[in-house]
Structure formats: structure tokens, C-alpha cells
PDB file of C-alpha atoms in Angstrom:
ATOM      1  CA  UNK A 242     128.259 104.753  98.659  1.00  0.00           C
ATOM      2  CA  UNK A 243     130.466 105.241  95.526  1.00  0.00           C
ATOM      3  CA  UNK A 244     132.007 109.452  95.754  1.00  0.00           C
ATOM      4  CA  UNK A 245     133.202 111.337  92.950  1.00  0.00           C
ATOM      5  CA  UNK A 246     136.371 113.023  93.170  1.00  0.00           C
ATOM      6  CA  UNK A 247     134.954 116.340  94.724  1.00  0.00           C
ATOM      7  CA  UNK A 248     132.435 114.060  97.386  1.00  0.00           C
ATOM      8  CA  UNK A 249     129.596 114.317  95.849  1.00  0.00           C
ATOM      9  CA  UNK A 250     127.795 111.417  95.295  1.00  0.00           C
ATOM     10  CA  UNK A 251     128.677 109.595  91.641  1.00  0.00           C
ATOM     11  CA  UNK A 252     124.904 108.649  92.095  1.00  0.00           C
ATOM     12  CA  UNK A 253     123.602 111.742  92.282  1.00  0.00           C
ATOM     13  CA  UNK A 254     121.913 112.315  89.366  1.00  0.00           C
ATOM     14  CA  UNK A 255     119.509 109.055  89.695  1.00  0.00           C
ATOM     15  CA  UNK A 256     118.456 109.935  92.997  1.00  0.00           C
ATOM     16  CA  UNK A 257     117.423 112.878  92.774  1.00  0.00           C
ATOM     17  CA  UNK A 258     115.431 111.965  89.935  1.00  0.00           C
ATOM     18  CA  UNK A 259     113.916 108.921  92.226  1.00  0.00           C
ATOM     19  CA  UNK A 260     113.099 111.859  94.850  1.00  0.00           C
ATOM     20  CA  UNK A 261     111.545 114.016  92.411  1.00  0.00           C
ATOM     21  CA  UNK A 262     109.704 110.815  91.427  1.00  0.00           C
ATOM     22  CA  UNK A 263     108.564 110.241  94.960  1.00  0.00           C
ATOM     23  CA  UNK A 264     107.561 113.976  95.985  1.00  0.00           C
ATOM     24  CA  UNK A 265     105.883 114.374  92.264  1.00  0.00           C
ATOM     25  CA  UNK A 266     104.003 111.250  92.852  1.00  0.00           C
ATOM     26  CA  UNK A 267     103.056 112.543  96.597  1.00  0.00           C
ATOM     27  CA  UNK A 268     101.615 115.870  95.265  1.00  0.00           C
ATOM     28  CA  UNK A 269      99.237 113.662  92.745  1.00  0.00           C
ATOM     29  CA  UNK A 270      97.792 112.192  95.403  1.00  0.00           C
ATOM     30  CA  UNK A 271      96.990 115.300  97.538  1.00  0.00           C
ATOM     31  CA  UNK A 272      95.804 117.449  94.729  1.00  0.00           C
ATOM     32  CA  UNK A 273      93.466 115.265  93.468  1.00  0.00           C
ATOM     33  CA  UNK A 274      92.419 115.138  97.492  1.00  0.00           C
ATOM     34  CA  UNK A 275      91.860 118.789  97.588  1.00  0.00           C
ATOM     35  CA  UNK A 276      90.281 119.399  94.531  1.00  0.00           C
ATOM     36  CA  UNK A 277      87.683 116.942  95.703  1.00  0.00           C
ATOM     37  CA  UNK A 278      86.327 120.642  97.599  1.00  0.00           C
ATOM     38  CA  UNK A 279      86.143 122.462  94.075  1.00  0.00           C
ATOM     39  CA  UNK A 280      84.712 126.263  94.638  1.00  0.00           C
ATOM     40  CA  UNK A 281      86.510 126.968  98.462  1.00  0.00           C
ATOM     41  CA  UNK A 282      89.362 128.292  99.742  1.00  0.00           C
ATOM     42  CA  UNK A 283      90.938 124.869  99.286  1.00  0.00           C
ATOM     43  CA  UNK A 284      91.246 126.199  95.699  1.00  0.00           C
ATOM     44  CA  UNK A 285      93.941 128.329  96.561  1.00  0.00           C
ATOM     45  CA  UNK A 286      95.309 125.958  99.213  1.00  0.00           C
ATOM     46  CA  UNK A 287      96.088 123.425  96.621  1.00  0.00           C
ATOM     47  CA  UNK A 288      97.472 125.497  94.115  1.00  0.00           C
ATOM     48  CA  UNK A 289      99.881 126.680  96.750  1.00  0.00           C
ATOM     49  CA  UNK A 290     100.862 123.609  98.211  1.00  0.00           C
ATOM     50  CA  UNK A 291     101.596 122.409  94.631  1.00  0.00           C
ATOM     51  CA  UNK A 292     103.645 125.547  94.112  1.00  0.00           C
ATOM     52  CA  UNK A 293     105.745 125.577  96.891  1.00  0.00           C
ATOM     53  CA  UNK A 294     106.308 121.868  96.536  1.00  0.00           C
ATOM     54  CA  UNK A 295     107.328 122.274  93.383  1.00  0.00           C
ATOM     55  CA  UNK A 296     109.740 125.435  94.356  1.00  0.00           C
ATOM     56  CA  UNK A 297     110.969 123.522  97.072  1.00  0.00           C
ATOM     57  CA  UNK A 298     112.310 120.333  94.922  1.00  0.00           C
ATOM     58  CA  UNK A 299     113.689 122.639  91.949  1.00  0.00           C
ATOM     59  CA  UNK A 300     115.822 124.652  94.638  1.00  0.00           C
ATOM     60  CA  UNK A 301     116.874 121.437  96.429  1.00  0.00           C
ATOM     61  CA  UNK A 302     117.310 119.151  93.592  1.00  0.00           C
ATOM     62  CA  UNK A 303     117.828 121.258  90.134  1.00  0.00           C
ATOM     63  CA  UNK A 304     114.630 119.106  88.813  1.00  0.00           C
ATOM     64  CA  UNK A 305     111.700 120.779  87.684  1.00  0.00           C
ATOM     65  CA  UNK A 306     108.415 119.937  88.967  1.00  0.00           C
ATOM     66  CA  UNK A 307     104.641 121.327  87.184  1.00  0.00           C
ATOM     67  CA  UNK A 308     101.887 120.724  88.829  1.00  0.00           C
ATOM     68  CA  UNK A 309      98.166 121.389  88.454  1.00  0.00           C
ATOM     69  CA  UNK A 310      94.747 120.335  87.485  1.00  0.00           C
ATOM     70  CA  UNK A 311      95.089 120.723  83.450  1.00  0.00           C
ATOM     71  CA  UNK A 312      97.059 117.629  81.226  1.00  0.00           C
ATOM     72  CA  UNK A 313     100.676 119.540  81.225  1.00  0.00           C
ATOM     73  CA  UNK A 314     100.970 121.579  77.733  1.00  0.00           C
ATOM     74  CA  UNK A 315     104.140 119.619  76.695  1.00  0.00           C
ATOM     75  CA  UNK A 316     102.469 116.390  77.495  1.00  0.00           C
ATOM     76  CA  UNK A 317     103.056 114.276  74.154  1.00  0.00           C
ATOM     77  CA  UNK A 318     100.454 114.317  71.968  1.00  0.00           C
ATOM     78  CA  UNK A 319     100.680 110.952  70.668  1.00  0.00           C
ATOM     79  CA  UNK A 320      99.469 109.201  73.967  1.00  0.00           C
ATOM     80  CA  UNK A 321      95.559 109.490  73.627  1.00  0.00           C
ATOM     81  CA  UNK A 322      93.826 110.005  76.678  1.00  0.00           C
ATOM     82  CA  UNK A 323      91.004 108.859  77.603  1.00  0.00           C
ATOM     83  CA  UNK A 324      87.447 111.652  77.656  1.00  0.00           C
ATOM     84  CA  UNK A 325      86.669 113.018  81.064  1.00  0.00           C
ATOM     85  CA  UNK A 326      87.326 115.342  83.585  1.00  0.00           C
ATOM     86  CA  UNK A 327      90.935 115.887  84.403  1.00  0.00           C
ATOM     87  CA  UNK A 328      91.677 116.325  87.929  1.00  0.00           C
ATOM     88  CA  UNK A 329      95.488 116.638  88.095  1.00  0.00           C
ATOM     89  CA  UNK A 330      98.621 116.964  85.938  1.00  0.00           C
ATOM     90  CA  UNK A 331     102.099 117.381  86.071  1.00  0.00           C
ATOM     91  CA  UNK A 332     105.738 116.861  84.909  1.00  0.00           C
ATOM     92  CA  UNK A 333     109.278 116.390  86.224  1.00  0.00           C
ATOM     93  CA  UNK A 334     111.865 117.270  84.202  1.00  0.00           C
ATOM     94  CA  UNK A 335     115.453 116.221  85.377  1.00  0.00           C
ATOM     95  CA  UNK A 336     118.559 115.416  83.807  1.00  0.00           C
ATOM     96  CA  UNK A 337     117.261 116.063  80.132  1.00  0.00           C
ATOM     97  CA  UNK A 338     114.227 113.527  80.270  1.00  0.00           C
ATOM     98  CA  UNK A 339     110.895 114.707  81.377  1.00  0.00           C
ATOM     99  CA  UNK A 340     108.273 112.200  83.086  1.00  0.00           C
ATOM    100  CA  UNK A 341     104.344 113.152  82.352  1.00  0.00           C
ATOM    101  CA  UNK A 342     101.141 112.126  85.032  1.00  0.00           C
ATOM    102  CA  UNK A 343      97.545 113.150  84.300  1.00  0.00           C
ATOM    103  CA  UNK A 344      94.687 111.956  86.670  1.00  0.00           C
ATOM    104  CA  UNK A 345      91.079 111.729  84.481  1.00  0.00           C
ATOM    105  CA  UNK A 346      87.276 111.093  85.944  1.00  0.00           C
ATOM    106  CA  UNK A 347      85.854 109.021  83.067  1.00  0.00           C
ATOM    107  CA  UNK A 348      82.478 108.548  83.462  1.00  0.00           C
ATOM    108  CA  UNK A 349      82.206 104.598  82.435  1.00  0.00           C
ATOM    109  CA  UNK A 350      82.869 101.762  84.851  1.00  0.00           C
ATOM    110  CA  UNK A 351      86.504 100.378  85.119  1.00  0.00           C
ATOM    111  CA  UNK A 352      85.705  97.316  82.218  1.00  0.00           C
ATOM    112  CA  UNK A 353      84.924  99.629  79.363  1.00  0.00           C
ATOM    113  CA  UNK A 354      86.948 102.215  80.309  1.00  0.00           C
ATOM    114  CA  UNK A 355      90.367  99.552  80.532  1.00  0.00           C
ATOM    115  CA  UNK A 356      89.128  98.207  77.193  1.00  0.00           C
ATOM    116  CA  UNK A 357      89.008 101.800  75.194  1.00  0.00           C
ATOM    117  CA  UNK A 358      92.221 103.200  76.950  1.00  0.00           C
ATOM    118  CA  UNK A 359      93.784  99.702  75.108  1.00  0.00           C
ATOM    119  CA  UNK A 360      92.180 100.251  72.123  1.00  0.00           C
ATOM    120  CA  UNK A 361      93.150 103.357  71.712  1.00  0.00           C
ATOM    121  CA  UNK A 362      97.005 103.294  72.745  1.00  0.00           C
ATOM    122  CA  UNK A 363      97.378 100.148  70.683  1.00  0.00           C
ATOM    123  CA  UNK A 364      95.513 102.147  67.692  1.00  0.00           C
ATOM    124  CA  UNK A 365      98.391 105.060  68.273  1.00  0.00           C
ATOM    125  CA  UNK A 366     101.064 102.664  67.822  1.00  0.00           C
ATOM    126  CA  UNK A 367     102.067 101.464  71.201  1.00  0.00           C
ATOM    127  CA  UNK A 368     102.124  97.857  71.921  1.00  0.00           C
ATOM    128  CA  UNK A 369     100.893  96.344  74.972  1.00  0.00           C
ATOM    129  CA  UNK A 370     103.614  94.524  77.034  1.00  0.00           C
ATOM    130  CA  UNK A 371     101.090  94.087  80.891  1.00  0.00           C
ATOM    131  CA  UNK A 372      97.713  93.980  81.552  1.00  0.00           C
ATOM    132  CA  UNK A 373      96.143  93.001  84.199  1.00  0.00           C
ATOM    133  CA  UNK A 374      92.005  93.292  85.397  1.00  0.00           C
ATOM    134  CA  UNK A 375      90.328  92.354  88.318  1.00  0.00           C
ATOM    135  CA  UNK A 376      86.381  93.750  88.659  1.00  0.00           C
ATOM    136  CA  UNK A 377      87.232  96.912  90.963  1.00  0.00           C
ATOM    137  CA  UNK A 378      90.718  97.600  89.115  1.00  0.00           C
ATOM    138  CA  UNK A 379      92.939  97.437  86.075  1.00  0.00           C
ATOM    139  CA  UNK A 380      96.425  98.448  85.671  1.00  0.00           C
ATOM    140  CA  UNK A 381      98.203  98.153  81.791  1.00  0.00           C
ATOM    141  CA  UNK A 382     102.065  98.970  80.590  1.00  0.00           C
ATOM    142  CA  UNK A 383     102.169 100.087  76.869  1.00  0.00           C
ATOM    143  CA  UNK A 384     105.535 100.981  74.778  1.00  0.00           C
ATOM    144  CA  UNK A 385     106.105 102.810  71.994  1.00  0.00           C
ATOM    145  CA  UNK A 386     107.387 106.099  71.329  1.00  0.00           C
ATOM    146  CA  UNK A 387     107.014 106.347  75.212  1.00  0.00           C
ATOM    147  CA  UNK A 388     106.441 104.285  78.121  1.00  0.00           C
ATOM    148  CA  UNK A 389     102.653 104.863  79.336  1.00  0.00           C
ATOM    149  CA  UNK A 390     102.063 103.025  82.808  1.00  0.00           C
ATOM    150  CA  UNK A 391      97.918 103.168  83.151  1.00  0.00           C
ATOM    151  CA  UNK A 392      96.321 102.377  86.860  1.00  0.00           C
ATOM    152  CA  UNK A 393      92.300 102.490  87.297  1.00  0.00           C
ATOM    153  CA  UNK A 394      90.138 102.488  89.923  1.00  0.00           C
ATOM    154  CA  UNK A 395      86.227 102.973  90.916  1.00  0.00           C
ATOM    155  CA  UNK A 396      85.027 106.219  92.334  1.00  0.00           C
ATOM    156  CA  UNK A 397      81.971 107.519  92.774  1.00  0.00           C
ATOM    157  CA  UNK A 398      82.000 109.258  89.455  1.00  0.00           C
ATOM    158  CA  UNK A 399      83.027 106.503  87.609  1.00  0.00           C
ATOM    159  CA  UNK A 400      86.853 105.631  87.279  1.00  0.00           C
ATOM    160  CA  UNK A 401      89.756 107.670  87.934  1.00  0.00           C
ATOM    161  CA  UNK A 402      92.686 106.899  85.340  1.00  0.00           C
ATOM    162  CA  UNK A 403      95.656 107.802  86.149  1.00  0.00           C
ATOM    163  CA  UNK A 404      98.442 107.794  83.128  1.00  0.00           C
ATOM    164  CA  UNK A 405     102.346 107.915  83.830  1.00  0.00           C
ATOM    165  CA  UNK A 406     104.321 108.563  80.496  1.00  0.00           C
ATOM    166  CA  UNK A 407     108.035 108.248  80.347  1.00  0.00           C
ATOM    167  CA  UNK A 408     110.659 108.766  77.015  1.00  0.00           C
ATOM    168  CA  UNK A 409     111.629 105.182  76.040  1.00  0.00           C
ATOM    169  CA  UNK A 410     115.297 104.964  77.176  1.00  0.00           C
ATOM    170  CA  UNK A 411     114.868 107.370  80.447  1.00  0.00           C
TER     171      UNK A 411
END
């Protein structure tokens, strides 16, 4: 492992970012979990356990983590998303580049729901570089102003979308 003069890690800086990553990417996956049991005491659970987590890895790490169930208010507003319910959203924001996830219930099937999420981020600009669609799942990498990674899958309310956004360059 390379060390800096003072013996800290010269590498530092990109993993903590990759931990942030991993932990951010960990709470998306419980919260939408929990909120599965809207109107409870799991309510306040969540919110907590997104909280602390999020406490927890800006103490340890200097990289700030938002979490919740609302798209994050600095989320860029030239990535259209696509209509539905949202069910989780969040940021990390480390070393002067901030990474965006939002989790949406659209009500369509997986097929027309792929097809207007590409329509609609090649309509804003971006250009398609991956896409790939089987009948229970589509995934698609788009680039423009930002990076937009875009994963969906069946549920029982129709497809969960779940959009990762990253500055070009970070």
C-alpha cells in the first residue's frame, strides 16, 4: 500500500469514496425494505437507521451521506425521471463530487417503462452508450452532462427503477 509522507494512505481519498459508495448503496436497499411497512413504527425505525448511518460515515470518513424517501433537492434537474412513487433517495458527497440514487414504483411493466426512461434521457440530451433487456429486467448507461446508470426490475406494483447519477469526470 503506497503511504504519504505523514502514513496516511496516498489512496485515501478514493477509498473512502468507494466505502461511502458501498454503505450508501447498503442503506438503498434497506430503506426501500422498511418502507415496504408504510404507517408503523418502522417509519421512525428507518428514518433513524438512515440517520445514524449517515452520521456514522460523515464522522468516520469526512463524506456526506443524505438519505430518505424524497428524490434529494440538489438532484440535477436535467436527468428526467421517470412518474411514480418514489421510495428512496439519497446523495454522497465526497471529495468535491456528489453521486445521486433515487428508487421509483412506476406503475407500467418493465418493457414500457425501459422504453420511456430511454426516450426520455435521450430527449434531454444524454446519449445512450449500454442497454441491455431481458423480459423480467433491464439495465441502461446514458452520458451526458452526467453519468445516469438505470437498473429495473418487476414488483408487485409494477417496476422499481432505480437511477444512479454521477458528474461526468468523477
Amino acid at each position: 500500500m503506497a503511504r504519504s509522507v505523514t502514513g496516511r494512505s496516498a489512496t485515501g481519498a478514493p477509498r473512502r469514496r468507494a466505502l461511502a459508495t458501498a454503505v450508501f448503496a447498503t442503506v438503498l436497499v434497506i430503506v426501500p425494505t422498511l418502507t415496504a411497512c408504510s404507517g408503523n413504527p418502522l417509519d421512525a425505525a428507518r428514518d433513524q437507521i438512515g440517520s445514524a448511518v449517515g452520521d456514522a460515515l460523515s464522522d468516520a470518513t469526512g463524506v456526506d451521506v443524505e438519505t430518505g424517501t424524497d428524490v434529494p433537492a440538489d438532484f440535477p434537474a436535467s436527468v428526467p425521471l421517470v412518474a411514480g412513487e418514489v421510495t428512496a433517495g439519497g446523495s454522497v458527497s465526497a471529495n468535491g463530487g456528489t453521486t445521486w440514487s433515487v428508487s421509483i414504483v412506476a406503475p407500467d411493466a418493465v418493457g414500457p417503462t425501459f422504453a420511456g426512461i430511454r426516450a426520455a434521457l435521450v430527449a434531454a440530451g444524454n446519449v445512450e452508450n449500454v442497454a441491455a433487456e431481458t423480459a423480467d429486467s433491464a439495465n441502461g448507461v446514458f452520458s451526458g452532462e452526467f453519468s445516469v446508470v438505470v437498473t429495473l426490475k418487476p414488483v408487485d406494483a409494477g417496476t422499481e427503477v432505480l437511477y444512479v447519477v454521477t458528474p461526468i469526470g468523477r
